[in-house]
Backbone as a ProteinNet text record, in pm:
[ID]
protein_1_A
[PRIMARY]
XXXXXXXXXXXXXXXXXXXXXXXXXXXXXXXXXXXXXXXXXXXXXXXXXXXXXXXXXXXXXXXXXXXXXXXXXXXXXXXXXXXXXXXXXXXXXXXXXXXXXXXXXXXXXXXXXXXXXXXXXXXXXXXXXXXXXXXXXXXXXXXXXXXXXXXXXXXXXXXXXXXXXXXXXXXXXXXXXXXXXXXXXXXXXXXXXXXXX
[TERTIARY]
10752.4	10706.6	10629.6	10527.6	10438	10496.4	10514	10604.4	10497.3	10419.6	10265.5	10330.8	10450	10467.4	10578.7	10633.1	10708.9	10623.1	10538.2	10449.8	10395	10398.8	10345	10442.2	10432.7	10500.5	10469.7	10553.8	10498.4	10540.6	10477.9	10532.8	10654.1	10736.9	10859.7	10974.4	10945.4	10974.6	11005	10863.5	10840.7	10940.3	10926.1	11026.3	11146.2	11213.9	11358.9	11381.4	11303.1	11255.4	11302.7	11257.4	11244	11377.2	11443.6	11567.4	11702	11632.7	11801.1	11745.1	11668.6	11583.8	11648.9	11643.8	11667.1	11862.7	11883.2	12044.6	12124.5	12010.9	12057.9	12193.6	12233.6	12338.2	12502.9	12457	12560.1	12549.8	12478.8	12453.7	12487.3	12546	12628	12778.1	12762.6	12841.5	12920.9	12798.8	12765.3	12748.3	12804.8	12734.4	12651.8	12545	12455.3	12397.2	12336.2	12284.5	12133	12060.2	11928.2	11867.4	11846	11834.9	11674.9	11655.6	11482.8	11374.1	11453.3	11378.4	11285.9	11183.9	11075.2	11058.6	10958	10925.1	11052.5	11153.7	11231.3	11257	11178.4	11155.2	11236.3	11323.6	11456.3	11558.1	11533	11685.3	11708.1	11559.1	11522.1	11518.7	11445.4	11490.7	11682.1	11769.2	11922.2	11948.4	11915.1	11982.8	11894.9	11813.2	11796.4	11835.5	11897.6	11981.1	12097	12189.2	12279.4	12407.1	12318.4	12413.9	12405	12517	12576.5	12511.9	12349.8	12261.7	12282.3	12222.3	12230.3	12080.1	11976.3	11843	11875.3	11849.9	11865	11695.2	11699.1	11585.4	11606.1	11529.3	11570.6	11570.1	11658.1	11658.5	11559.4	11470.7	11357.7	11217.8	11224.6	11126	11112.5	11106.3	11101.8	10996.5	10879.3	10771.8	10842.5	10923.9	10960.2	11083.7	11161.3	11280	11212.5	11121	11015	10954.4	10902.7	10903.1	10990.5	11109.6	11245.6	11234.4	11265.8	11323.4	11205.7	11048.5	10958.7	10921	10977.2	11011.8	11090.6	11289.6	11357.9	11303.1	11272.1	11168.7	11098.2	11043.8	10877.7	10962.6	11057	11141.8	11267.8	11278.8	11408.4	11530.8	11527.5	11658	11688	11717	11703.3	11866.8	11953.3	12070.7	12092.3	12001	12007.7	12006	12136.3	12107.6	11989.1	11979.3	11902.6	11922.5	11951.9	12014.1	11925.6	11970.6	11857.2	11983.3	11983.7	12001.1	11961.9	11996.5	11892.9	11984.2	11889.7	11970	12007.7	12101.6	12210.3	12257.2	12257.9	12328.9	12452.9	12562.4	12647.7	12669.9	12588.4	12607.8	12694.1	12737.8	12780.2	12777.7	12636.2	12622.5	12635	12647.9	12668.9	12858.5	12924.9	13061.3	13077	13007.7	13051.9	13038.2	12935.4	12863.4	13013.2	13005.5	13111.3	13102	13195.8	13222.1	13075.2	13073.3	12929	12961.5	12913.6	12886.1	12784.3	12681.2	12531.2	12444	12421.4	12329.2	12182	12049.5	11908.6	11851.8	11746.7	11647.8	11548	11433.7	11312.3	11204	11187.5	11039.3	11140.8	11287.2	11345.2	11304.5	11312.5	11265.7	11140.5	11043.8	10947.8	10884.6	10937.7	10974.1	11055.2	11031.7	11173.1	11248.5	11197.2	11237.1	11354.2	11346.3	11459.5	11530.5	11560.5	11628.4	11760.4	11809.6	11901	11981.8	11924.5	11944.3	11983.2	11892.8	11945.4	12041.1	12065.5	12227.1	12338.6	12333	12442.4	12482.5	12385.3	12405.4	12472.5	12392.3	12439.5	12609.8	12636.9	12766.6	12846.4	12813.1	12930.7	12924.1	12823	12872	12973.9	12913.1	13030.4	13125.3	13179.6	13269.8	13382.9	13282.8	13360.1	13393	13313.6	13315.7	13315.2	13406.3	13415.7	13332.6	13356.6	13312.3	13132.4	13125	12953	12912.7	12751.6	12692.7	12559	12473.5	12309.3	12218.5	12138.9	12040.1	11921.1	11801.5	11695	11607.1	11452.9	11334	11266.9	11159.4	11099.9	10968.5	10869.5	10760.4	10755.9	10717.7	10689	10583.6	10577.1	10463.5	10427.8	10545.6	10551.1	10657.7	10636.2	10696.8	10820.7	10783.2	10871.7	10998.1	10948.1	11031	11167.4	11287.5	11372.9	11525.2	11622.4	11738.5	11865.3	11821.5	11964.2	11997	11974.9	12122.1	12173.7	12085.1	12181	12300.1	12202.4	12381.4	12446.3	12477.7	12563.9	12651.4	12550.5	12648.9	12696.2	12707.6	12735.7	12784.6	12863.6	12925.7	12887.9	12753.4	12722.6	12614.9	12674.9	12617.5	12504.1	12403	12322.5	12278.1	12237.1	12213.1	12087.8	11957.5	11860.3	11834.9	11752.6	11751.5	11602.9	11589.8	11433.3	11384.3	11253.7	11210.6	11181.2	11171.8	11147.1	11300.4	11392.6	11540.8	11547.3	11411.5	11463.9	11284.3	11210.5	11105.3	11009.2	11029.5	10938.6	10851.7	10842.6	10698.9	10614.2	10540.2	10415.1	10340.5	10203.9	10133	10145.6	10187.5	10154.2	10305.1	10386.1	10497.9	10490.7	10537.1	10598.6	10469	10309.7	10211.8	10126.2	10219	10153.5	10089.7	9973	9901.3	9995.3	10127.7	10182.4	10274.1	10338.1	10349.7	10197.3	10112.9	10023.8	10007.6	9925.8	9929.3	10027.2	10117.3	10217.1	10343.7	10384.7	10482.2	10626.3	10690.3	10818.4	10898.7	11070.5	11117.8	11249.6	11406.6	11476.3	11574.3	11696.6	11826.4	11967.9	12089.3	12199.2	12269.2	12243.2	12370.1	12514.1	12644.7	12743.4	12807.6	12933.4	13053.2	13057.3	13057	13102.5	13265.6	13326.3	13525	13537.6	13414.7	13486.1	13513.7	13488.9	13521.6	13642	13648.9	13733	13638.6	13464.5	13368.7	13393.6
9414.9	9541.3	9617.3	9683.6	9760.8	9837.3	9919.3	10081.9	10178.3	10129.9	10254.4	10320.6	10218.7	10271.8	10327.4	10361.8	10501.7	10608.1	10572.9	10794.1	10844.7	10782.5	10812.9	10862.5	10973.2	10994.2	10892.1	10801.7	10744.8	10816.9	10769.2	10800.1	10833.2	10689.5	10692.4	10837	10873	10966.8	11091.8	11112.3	11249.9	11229.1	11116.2	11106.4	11131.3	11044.5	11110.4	11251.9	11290.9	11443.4	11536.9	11518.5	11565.6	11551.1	11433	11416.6	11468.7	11481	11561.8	11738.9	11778.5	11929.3	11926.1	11857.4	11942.7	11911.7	11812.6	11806.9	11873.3	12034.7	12076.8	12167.9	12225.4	12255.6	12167.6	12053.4	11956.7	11915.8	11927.2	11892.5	11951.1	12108.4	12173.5	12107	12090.4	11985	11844.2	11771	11583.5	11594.6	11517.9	11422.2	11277.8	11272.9	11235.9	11110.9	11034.5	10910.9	10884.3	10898.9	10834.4	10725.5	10598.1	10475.3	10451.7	10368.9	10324.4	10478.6	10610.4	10775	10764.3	10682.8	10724	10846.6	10963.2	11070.4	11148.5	11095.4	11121.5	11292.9	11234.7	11414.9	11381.1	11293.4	11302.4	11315.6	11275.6	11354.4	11512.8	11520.4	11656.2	11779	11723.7	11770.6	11831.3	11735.5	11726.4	11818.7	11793.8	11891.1	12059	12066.7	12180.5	12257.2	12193.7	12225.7	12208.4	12177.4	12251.5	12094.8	12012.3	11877	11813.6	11769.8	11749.5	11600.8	11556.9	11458	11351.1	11247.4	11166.2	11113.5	11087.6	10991.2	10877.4	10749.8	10653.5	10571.5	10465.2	10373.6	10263.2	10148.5	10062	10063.9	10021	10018.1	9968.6	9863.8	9791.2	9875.1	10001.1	10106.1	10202.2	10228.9	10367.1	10480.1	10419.5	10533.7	10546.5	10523	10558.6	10669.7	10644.3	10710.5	10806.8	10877.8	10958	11011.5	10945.4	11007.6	11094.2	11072.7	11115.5	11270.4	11237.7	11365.7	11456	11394.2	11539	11592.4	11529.6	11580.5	11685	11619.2	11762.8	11881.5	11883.7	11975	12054.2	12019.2	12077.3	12125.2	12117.8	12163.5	12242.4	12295.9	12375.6	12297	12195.8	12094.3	12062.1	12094.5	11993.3	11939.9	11992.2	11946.2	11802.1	11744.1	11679.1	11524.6	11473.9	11363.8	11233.6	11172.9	10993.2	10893.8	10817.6	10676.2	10559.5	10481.9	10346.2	10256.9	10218.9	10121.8	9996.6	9863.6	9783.4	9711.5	9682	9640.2	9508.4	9477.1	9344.7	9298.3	9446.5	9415.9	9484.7	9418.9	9540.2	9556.6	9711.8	9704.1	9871.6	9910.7	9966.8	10117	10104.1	10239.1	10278.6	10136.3	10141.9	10153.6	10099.2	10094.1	10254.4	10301.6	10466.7	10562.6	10523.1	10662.3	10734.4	10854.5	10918.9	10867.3	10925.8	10910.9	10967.5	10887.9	10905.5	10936.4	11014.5	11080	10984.8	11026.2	10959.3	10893.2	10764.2	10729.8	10701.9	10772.3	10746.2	10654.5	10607.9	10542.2	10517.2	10570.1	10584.3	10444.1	10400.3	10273.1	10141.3	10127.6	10043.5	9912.7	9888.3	9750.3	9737.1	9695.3	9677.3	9553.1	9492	9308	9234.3	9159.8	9128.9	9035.8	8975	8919	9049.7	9128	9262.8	9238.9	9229.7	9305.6	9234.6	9130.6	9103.1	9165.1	9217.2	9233.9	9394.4	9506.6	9607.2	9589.7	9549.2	9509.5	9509.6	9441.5	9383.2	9533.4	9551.5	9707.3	9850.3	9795	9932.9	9885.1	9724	9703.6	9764.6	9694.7	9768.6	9914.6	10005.2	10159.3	10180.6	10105.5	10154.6	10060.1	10006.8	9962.5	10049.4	10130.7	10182.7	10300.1	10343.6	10460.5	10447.2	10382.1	10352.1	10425.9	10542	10676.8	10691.3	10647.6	10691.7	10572	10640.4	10628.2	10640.8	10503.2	10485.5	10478	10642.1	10665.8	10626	10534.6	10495.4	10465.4	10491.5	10518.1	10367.1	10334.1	10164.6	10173.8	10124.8	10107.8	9992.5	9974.1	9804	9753.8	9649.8	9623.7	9462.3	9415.2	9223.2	9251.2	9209.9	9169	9049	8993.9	8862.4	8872.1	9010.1	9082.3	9133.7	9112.9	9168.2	9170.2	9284.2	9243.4	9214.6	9166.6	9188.4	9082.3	8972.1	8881.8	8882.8	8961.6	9023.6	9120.8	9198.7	9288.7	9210.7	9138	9025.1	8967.5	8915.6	8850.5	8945.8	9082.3	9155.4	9272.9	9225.2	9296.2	9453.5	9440.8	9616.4	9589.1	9738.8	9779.7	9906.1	9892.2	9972.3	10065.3	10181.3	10217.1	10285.8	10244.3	10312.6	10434.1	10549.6	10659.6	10714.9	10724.7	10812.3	10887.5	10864.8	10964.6	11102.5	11106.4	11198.7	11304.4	11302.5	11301.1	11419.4	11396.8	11496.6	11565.7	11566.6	11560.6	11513.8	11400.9	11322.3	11195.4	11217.5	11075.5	11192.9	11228.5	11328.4	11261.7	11264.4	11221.3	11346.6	11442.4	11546.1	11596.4	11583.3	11689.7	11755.6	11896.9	11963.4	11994.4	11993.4	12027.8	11938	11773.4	11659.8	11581.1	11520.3	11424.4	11311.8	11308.3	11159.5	11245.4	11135.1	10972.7	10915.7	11045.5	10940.5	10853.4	10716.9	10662.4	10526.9	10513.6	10396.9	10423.9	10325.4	10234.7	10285.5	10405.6	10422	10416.3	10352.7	10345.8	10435.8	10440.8	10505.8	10449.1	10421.8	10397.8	10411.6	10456.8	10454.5	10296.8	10261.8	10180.2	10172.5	10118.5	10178.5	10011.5	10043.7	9927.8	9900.9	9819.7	9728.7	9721	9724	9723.2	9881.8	9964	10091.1	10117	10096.3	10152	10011.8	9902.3	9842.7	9716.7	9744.5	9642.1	9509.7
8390	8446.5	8340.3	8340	8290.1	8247.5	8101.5	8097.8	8133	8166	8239.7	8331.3	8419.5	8577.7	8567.4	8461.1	8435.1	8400.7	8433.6	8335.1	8458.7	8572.6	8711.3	8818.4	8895.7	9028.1	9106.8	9150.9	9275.2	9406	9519.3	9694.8	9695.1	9692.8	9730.3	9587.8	9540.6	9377.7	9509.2	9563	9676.3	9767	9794.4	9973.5	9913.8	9796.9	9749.5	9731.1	9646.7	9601.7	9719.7	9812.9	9961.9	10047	10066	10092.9	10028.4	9873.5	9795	9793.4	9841.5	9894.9	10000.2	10108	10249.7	10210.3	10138.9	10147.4	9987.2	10001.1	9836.6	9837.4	9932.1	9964.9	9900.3	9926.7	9904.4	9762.7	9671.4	9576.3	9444.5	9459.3	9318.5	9326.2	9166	9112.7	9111.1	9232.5	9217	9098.3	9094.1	8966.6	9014.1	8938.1	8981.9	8861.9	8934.1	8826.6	8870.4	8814.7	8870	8793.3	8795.4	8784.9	8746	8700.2	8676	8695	8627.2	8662.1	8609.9	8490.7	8509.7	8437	8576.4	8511.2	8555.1	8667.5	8704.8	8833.8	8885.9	8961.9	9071.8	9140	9194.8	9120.7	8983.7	8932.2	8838.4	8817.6	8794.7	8934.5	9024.3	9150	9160.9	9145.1	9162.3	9070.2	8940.1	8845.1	8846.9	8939.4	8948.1	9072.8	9120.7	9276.6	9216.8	9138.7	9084.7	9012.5	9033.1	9026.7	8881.9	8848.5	8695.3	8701.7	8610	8695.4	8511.7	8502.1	8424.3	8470	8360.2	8364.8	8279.9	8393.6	8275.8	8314.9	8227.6	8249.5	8147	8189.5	8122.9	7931.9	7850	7743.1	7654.9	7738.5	7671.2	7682.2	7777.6	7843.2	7732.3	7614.3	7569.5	7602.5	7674.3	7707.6	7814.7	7910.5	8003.3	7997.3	7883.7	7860.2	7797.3	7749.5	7660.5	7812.9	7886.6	8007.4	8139.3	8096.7	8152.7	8051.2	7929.5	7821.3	7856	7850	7878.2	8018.7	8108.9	8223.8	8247.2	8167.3	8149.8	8084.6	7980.3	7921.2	7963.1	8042.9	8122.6	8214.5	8252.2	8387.3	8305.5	8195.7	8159.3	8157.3	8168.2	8156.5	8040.9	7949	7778.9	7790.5	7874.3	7832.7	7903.6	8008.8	8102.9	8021	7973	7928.6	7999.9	7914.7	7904.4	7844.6	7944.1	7877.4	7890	7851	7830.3	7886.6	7983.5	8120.5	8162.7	8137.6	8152.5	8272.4	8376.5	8514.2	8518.4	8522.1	8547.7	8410.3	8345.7	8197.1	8176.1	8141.3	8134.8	7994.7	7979.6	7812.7	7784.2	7676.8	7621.7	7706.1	7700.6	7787.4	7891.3	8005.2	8140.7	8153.6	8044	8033.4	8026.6	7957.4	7889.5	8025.2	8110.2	8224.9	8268.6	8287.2	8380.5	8497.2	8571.3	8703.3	8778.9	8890	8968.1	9110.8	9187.1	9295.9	9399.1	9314.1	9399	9280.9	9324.1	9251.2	9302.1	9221.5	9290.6	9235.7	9278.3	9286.2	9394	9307.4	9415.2	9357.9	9421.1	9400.4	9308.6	9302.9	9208.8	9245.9	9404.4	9453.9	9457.4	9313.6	9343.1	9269.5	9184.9	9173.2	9224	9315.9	9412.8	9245.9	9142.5	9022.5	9001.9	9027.6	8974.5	9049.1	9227.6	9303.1	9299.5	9192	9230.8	9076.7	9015	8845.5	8931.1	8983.4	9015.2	9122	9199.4	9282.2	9184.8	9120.7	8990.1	8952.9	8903.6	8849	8961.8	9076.7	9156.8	9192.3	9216.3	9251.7	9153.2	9032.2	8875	8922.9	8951.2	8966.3	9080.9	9149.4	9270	9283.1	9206.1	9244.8	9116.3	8996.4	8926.5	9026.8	9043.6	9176.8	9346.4	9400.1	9552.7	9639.6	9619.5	9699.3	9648.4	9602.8	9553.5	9696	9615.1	9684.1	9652.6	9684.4	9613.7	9686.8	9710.4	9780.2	9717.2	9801.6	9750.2	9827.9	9816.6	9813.6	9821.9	9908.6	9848.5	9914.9	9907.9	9929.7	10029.8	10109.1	10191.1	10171.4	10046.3	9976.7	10052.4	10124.8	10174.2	10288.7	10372.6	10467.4	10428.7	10343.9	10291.6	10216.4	10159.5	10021.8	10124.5	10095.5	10133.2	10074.3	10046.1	10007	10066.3	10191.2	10290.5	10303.4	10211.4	10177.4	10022.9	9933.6	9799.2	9854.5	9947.6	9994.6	10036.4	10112.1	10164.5	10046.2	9960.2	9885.1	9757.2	9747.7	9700.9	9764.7	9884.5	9949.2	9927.6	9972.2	9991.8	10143.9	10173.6	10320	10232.6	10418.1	10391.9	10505	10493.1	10627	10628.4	10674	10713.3	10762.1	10694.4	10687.5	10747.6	10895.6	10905.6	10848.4	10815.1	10737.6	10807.1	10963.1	11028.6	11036.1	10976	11007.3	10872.9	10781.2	10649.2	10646.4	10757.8	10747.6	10646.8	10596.5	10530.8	10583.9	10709.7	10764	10763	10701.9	10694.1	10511	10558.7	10474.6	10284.6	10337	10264.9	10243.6	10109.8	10120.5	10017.8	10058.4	9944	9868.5	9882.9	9866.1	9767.4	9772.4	9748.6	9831	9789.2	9882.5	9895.5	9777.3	9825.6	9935.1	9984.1	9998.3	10067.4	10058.4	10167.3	10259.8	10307.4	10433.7	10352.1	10211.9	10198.7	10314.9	10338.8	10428.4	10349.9	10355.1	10254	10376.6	10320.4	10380.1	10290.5	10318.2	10260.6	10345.8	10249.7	10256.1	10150.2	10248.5	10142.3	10178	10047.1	10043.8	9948.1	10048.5	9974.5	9928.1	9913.7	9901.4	10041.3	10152.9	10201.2	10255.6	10184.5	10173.8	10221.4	10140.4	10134.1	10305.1	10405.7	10524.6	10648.5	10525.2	10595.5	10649.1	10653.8	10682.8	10573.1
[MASK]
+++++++++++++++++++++++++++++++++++++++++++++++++++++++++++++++++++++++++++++++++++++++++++++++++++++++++++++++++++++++++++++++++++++++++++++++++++++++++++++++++++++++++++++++++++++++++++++++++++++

């Protein structure tokens, strides 16, 4: 992956952005994880709606994790930790995270070569945390591309989220041209066991 495509908002960044906005109410004192953040404006979004948020990105990314810290910055956040995260690793730092609420990710599925490295990773959170829960953002870049037999065999469910439901199928939000005319889709997926499924 390019570390270019951390210094950029993408589409799907807005549509999350937009979904933890209309559900900001619920959001003082989650704790919160946001995954592959980038410039991170869903988890800057969270921690400015009132939620105890964590930026991580991969460990091998440093313009990206440099892209996280001057994000908090530019947004009054300096206390808002950043971690270096590398997906389907379990390293030191993924052992250390607190307890998690919600975990984001906006645009994470976008090498299907990843999607089974970020599963790994979202299972270890929730399975440290039952009750969480990993809201995320994706682009429909292939018809071919899909993860619904990693959830399977990683016993996680998922549930499809309209975008019309948080008003985000509109070309224009929040007084951005994105998401524009891309194909975003949005879903939570949880544990699987957790409801007895």
């Amino acid at each position: 992956l390019d570390s270019q495509y951390g210094t950029y908002v993408w589409p799907c960044a807005v549509v999350l952005a937009q979904y933890l906005w209309v559900h900001r109410r619920s959001l003082p004192g989650k704790r919160v994880l946001e995954v592959g953040a980038g410039v991170s404006l869903p988890g800057v979004v969270a921690a400015k709606c009132g939620a105890e948020v964590v930026l991580s990105d991969g460990e091998e990314l440093p313009r990206c994790l440099q892209s996280c810290r001057r994000s908090c910055l530019a947004n009054r956040l300096p206390h808002v930790p950043v971690l270096g995260l590398t997906w389907g690793r379990v390293s030191p730092e993924l052992l250390a995270l607190p307890p998690v609420d919600i975990i984001l990710g906006s645009d994470v599925f976008f090498d299907p070569k990843d999607f089974e490295d970020i599963l790994i990773t979202i299972y270890f959170l929730l399975e440290k945390n039952p009750h969480a829960q990993f809201w995320t953002t994706y682009q429909v870049r292939s018809a071919d591309w899909s993860i619904e037999a990693l959830l399977c065999k990683w016993k996680l469910k998922s549930i499809l989220i309209p975008l019309h439901s948080f008003s985000a199928d509109e070309e224009h939000l929040a007084g951005s041209s994105l998401p524009g005319r891309h194909t975003i889709e949005m879903m939570i997926i949880s544990l699987a066991q957790s409801d007895g499924t």
